[in-house]
Structures are given as C-alpha cells and as structure tokens.
Short mmCIF file of C-alpha atoms and ligand atoms in Angstrom, two decimals:
data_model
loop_
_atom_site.label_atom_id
_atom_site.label_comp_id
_atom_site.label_asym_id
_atom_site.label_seq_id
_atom_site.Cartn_x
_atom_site.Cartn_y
_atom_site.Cartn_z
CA UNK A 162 16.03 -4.09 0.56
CA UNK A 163 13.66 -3.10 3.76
CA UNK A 164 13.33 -4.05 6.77
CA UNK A 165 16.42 -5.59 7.77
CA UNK A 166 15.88 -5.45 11.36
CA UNK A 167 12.98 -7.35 11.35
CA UNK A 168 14.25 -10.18 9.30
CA UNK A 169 17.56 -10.43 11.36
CA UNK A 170 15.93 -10.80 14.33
CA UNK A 171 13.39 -13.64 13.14
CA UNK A 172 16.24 -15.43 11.66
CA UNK A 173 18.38 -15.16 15.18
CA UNK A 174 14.57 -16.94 16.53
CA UNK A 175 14.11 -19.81 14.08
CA UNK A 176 17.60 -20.44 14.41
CA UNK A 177 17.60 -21.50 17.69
CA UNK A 178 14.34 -23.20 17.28
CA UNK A 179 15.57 -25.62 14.54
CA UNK A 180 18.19 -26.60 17.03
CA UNK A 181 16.23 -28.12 19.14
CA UNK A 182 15.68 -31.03 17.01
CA UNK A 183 11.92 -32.03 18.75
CA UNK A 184 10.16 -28.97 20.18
CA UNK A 185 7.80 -28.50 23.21
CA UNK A 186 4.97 -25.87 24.25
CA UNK A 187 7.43 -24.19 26.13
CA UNK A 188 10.06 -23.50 23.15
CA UNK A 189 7.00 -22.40 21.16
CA UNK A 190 6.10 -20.21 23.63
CA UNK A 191 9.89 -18.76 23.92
CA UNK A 192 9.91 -18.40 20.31
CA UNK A 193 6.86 -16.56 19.93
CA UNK A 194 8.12 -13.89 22.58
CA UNK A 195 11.03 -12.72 20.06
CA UNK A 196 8.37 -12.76 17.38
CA UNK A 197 6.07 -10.33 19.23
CA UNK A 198 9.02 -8.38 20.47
CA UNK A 199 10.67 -8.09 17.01
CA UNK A 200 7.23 -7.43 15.23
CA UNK A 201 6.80 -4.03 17.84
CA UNK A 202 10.37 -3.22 17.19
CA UNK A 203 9.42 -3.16 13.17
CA UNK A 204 6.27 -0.39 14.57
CA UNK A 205 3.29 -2.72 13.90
CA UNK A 206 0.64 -2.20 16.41
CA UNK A 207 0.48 -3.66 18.95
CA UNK A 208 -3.15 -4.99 19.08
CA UNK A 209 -2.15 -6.69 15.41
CA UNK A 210 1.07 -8.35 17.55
CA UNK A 211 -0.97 -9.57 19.80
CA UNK A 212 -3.51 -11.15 17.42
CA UNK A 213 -0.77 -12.45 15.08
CA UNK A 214 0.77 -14.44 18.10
CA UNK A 215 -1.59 -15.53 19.33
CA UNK A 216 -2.98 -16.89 16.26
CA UNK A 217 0.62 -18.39 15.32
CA UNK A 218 0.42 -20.15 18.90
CA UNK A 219 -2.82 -21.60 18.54
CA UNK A 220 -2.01 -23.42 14.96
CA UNK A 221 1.65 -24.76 16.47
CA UNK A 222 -0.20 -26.24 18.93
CA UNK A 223 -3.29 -26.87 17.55
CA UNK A 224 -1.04 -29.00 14.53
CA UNK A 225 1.10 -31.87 15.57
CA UNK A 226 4.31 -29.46 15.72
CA UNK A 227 5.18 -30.40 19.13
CA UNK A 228 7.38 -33.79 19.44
CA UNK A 229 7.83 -33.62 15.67
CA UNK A 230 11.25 -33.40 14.54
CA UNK A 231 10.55 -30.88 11.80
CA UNK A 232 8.63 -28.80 14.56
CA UNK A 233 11.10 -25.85 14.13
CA UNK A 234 10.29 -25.78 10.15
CA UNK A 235 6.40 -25.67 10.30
CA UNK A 236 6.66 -23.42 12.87
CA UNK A 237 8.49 -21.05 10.65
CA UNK A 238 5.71 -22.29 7.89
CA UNK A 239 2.80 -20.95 10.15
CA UNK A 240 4.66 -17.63 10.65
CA UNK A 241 5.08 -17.44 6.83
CA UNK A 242 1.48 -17.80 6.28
CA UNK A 243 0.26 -15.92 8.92
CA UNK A 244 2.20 -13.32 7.92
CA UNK A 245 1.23 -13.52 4.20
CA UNK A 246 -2.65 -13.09 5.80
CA UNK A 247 -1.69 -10.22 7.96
CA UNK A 248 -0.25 -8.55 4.97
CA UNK A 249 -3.91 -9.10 3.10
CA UNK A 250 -3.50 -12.46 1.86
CA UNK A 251 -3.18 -12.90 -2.23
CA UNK A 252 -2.15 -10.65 -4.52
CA UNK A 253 -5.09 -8.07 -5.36
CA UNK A 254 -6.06 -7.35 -8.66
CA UNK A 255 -6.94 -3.48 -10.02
CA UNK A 256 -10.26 -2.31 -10.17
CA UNK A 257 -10.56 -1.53 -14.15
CA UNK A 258 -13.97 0.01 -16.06
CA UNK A 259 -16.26 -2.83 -17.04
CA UNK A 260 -18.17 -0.58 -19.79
CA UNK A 261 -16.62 1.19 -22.58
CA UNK A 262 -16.11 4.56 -20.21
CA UNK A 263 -12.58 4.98 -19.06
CA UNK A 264 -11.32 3.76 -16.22
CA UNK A 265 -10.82 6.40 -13.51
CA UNK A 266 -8.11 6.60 -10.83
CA UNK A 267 -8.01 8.69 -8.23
CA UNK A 268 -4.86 9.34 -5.96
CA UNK A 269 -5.32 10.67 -2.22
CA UNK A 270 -2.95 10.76 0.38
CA UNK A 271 -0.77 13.55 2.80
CA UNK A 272 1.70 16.11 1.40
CA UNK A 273 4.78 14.59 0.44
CA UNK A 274 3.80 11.07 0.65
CA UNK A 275 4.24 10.27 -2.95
CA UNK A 276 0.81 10.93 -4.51
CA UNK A 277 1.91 13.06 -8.06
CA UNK A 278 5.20 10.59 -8.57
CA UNK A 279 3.43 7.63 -7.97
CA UNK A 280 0.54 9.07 -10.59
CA UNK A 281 2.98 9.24 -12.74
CA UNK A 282 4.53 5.52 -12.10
CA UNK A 283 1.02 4.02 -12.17
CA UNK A 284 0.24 5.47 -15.78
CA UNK A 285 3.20 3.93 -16.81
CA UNK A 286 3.22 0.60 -15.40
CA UNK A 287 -0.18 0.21 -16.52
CA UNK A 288 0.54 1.49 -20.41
CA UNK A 289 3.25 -1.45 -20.22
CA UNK A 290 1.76 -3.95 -18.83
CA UNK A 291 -2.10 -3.21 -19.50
CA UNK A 292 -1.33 -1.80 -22.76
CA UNK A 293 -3.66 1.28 -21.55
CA UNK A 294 -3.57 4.80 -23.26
CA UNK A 295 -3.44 6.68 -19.85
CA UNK A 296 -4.41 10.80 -19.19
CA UNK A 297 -3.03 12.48 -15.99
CA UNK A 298 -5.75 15.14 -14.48
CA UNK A 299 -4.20 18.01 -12.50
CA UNK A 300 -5.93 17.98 -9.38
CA UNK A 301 -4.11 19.39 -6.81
CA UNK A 302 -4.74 23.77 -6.94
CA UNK A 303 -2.74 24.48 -3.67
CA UNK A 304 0.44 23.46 -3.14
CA UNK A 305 2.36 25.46 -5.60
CA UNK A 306 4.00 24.09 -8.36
CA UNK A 307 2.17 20.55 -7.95
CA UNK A 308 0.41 21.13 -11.71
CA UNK A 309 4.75 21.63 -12.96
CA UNK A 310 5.89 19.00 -11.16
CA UNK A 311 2.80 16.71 -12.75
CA UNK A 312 3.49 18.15 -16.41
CA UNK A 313 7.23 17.54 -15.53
CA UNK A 314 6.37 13.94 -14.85
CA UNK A 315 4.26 13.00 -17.86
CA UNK A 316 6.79 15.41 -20.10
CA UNK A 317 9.43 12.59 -18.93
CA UNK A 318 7.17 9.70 -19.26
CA UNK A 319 5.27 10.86 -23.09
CA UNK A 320 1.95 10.45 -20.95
CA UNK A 321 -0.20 13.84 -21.84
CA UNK A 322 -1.54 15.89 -18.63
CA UNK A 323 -4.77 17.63 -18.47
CA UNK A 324 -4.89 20.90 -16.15
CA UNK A 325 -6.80 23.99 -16.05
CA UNK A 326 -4.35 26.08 -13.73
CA UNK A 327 -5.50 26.47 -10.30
CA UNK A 328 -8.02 28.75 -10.25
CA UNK A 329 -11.17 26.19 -11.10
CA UNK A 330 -12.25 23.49 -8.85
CA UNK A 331 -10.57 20.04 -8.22
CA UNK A 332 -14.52 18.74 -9.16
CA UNK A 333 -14.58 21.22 -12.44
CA UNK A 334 -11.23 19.94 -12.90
CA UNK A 335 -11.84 16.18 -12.48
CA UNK A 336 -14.99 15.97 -14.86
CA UNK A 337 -13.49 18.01 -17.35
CA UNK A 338 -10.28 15.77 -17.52
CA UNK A 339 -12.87 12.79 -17.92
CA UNK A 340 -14.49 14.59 -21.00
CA UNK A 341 -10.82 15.27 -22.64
CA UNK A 342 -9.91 11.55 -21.88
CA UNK A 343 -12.97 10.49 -23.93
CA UNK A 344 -12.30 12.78 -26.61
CA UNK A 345 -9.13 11.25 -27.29
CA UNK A 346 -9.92 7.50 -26.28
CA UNK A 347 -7.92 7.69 -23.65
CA UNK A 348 -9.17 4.49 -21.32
CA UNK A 349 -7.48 5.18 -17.89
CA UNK A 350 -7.49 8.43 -16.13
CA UNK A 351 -5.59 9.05 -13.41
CA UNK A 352 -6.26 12.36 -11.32
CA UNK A 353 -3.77 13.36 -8.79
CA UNK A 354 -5.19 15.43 -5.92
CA UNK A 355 -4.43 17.97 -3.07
CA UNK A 356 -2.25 16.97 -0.22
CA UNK A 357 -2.37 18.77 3.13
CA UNK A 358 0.50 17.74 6.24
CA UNK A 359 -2.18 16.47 8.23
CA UNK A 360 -6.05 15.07 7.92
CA UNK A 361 -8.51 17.80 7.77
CA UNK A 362 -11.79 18.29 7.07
CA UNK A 363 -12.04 20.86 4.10
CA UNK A 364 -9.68 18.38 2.39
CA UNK A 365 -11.85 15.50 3.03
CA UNK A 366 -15.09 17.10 1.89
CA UNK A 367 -13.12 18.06 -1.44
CA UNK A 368 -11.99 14.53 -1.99
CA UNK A 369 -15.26 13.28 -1.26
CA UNK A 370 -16.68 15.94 -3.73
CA UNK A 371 -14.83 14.44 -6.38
CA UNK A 372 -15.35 10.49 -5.60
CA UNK A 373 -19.10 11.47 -5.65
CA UNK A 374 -18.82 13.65 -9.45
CA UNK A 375 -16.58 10.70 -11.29
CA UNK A 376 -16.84 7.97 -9.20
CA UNK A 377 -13.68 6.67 -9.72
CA UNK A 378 -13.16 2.89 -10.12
CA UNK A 379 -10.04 3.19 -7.21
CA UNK A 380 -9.33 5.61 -4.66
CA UNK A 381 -5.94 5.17 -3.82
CA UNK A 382 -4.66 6.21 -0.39
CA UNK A 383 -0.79 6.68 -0.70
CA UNK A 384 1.06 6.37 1.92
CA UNK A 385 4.75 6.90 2.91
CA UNK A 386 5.64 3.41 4.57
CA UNK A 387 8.95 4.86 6.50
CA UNK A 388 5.77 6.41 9.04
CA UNK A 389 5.47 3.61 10.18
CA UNK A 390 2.29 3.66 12.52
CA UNK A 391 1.18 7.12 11.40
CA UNK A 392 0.78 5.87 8.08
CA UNK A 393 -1.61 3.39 9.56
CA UNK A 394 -3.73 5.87 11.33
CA UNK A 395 -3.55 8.00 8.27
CA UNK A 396 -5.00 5.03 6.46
CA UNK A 397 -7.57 4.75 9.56
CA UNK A 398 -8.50 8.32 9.23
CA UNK A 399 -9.07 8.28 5.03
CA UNK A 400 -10.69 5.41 4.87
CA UNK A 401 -13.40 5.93 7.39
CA UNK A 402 -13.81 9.44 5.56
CA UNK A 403 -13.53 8.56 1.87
CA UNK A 404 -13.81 4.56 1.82
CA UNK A 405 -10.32 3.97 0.10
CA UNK A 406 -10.63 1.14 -2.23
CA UNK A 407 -6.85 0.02 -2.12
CA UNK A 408 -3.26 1.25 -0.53
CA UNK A 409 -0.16 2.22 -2.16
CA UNK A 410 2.76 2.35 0.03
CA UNK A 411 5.78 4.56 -1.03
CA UNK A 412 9.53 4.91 -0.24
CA UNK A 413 9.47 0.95 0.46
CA UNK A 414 13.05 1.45 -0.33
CA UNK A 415 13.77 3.52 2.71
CA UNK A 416 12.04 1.87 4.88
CA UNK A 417 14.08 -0.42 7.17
CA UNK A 418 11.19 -1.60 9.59
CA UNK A 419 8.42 -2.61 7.89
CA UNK A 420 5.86 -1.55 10.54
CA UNK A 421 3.09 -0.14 7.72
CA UNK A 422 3.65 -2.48 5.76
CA UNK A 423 2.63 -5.41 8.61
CA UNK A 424 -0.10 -3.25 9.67
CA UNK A 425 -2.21 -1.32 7.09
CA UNK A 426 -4.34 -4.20 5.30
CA UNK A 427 -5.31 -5.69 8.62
CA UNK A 428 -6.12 -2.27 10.24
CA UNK A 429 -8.05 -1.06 7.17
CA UNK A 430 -9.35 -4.37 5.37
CA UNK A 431 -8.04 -2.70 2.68
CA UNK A 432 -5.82 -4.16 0.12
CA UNK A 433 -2.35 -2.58 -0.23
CA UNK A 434 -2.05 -3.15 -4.59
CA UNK A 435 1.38 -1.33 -4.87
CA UNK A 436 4.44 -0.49 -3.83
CA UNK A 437 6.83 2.44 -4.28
CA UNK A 438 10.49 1.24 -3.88
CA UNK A 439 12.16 4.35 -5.49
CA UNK A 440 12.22 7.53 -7.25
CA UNK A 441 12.60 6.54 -10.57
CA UNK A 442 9.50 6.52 -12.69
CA UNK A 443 9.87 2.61 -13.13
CA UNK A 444 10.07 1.57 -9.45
CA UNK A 445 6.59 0.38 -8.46
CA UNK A 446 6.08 -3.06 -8.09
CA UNK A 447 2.40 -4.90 -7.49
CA UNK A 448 2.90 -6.19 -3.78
CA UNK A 449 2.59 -9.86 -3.44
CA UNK A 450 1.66 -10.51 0.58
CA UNK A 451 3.37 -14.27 -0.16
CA UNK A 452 6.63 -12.72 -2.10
CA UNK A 453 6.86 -9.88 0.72
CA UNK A 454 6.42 -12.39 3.94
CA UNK A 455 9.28 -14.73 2.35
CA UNK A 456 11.30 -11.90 2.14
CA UNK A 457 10.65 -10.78 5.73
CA UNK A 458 11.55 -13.96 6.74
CA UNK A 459 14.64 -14.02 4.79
P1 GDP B 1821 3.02 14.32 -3.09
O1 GDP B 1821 3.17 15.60 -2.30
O2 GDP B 1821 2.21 13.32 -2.34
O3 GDP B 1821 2.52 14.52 -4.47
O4 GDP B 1821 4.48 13.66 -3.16
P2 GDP B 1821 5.53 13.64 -4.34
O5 GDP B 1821 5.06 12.78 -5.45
O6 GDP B 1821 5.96 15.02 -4.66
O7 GDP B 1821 6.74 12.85 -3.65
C1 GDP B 1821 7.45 13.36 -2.53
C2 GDP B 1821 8.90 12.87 -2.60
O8 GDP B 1821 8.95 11.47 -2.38
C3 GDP B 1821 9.56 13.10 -3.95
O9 GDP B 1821 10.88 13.54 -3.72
C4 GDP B 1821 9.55 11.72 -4.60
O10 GDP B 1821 10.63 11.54 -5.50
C5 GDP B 1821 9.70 10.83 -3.39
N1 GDP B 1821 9.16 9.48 -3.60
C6 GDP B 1821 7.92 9.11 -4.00
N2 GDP B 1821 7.81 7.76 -4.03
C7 GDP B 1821 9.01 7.26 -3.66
C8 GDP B 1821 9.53 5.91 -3.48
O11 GDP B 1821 8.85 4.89 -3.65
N3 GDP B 1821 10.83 5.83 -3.04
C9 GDP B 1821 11.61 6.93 -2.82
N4 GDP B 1821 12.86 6.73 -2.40
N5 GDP B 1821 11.15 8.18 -2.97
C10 GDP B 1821 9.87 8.35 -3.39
#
C-alpha cells in the first residue's frame, strides 16, 4: 500500500550501503543524507528529520557499526527502530471504562476527514473483537445530512444510532445518548461530532463542552493522513485545545508519502491507535509503529 516513495528511496540507500562490505563515518554520513532528504520528500517536518538523523547518526557511531562487516545491516536496524520510536513506539492499547458505566468515545476532527465513517468502523471492530454492544450518538447538528449519513452507517452495520435531530445541543445530545446506552446495557458509546474546514474557536469550546459533561474515556482526533503536514498542525492545534487522548489517521490507503504518519505521535506525544486504509466499514486496522516501520522500509 502507502508510501511508496519513501520506501523506494530508502531501499535505493541501504542498497548501496550493504555494498560496501565494511563501512566508515563518512558512508554513514552519505547514507544518512538520502534518509533526511527522502524523509522531507515523504512531508515529515523538518525539525523531526533533523532529530531522527541525528539520533540515527549518533547510535551508528556510538555502536561498533563502523569497520564491521555487517555495518550496512545494523545500520538499517537503527533506522528500523528509530523509526518504530518516531512513530510512538509499541502498539497502544484503548482506553476502556474501568467501572460498570459504559465506555465513552468521542470522535473530533475537520470536515471530511473521516470522523462519522470511522465511528462507524470503530463500533464495529470493537463489537468483533471486544465483543462490545456499541451505541452511536449523533453529534454533529450542522453539516447537513451528517445525522443520515450516521443512521446510514449503523443501518449497514446493525449498530443502533441515537439522535435527537439537530435542533438540541451536541452536550444535550451527548448525555442523553449516555442515558439511552445505559438503558439498554449498551457498554461503549461512541459520539460522532461537528466538523468545520478549518480550527475555530466556537467549535473548540463545543467540543470542550462535551469532554467536560461525559468525560469520555478517548477523544479521538481523526485525521486525513494524505495532508500530510497539515494534519500534523491540525493535531497541534486540537490537542493543545481539547487534550486528544489518541490519533486516528484515515485514507492510509491513499496516501503515498507517509509524512503524518512519521510525524503526528512525535509532534503531539500522542499515540496514533488506528488506522483508516479504506472505505469499507471493515478497513481499520490497530497501527503497530514496529509492523508500519518494516513496511516503510520494505
Ligand atoms: P467526516 O466529515 O469527518 O465525518 O468524514 P466522513 O466520515 O464523511 O468521510 C469523508 C470521506 O472520506 C468519505 O467519502 C469516506 O468514505 C472517506 N473515508 C473515510 N475514511 C477513509 C479511509 O480510511 N480510506 C478511504 N479511501 N476513504 C475514507
């Protein structure tokens, strides 16, 4: 799938690096120079470039790579692991209900980026594989037909939706859902919430209205991972405003450079927990940082 790009050129760099049968400061140095440049070519920042070479540099050198005639190989080891660190490290678990209340979900992110599908997606993944009995909360009032297009999705999935049209408010909304989820034991509520096109400030104070009424047990920013750096500063801007608990990144599928990906968890300290990597109601994967940096590296 993604990021081809990236992975080609890496390849084309360890390549000629294993070559050289034993390597010196100066090939590590030469190799490192492709890394940064393909790494900016894939859109990660470039403060996180810099940091990630020069952290790669200082363990080639710092182990007994050079003169060693697997040099080229544990080079391409450090980059692996650095990478699986940049990316947030191990796989990060969800943040469930310890008491008997439901668990409560709440998805944030920018019009368009994937917030109602990937509602949807979550509340199934986690009735298969958690074996939870899942209610979706209609909790975006302004763009039209969001409430449909949420009823749509649990219609397909046989997951019920809660709404009370759009004339209440997303907080009236949100606690009310919670009620009708413990009515029917429902243990995992998931409430979908307004989009705008860019950050603003009335939306922010809404969101934060409703973290602060059900205080969810994730706030999930979603973001659309073909942005590349916008979706980092997206994930900048939400999570100094709202204090995100985890990432989903969407449309991994589309995404041939990889650049949000690389760069959200270290820009946010905030774990990225899924992944979109389609529209079907069944693509979303958990994201492994290890599984994802051996891909990159192909
Ligand atoms: P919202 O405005 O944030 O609620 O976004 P939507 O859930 O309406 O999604 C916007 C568009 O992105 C829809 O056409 C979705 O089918 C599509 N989409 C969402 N996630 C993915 C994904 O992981 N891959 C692909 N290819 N499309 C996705």
């Amino acid at each position: 799938m993604a990021f081809e790009g990236l992975t080609g050129r890496l390849q084309d760099a360890f390549s000629v690096l294993r070559k050289k049968g034993k390597i010196t400061e100066a090939d590590i140095d030469e190799v490192m120079r492709e890394v940064r440049l393909a790494l900016l070519e894939a859109d990660v920042n470039f403060k996180i470039v810099k940091e990630f070479v020069k952290n790669v540099r200082d363990k080639a050198k710092g182990e007994e790579v050079i003169g060693s005639l697997t040099g080229g190989q544990q080079v391409v080891k450090i980059v692996n692991d650095e990478l699986t660190e940049l990316m947030g490290g191990e796989l990060q678990e969800l943040n469930f209900s310890e008491t008997n209340e439901p668990t409560i979900f709440m998805m944030t992110g920018l019009q368009g980026s994937g917030k109602t599908t990937t509602a949807g997606k979550l509340a199934n993944y986690l009735r298969k594989h958690k074996k939870k009995k899942p209610l979706l909360v209609a909790g975006d009032i302004y763009r039209p037909a969001a409430i449909d297009q949420l009823k749509t999705v649990g219609s397909q999935l046989d997951i019920p939706v809660f709404e009370m049209g759009d004339q209440v408010s997303p907080v009236e909304i949100a606690e009310k859902g919670l009620e009708t989820a413990k009515e029917n034991n429902h243990d995992l509520v998931i409430i979908d919430t307004a989009g705008r096109l860019h950050v603003d400030e009335e939306l922010m104070d809404e969101l934060a209205a409703i973290k602060t009424s059900v205080r969810p047990d994730e706030i999930f920013l979603v973001v659309d991972s073909m942005t590349g750096q916008d979706a980092v500063n997206v994930a900048s801007s939400f999570d100094e405003l709202l204090d995100i608990t985890s990432v989903i990144l969407t449309k991994l599928d589309g995404d041939t450079r990889g650049g949000a990906a690389l760069s959200i968890s270290s820009a946010t300290h905030k774990p990225i927990k899924f992944v979109g990597t389609g529209e079907k109601l069944s693509d979303l994967e958990p994201f492994h940082p290890d599984r994802m940096a051996n891909r990159i590296l192909g």
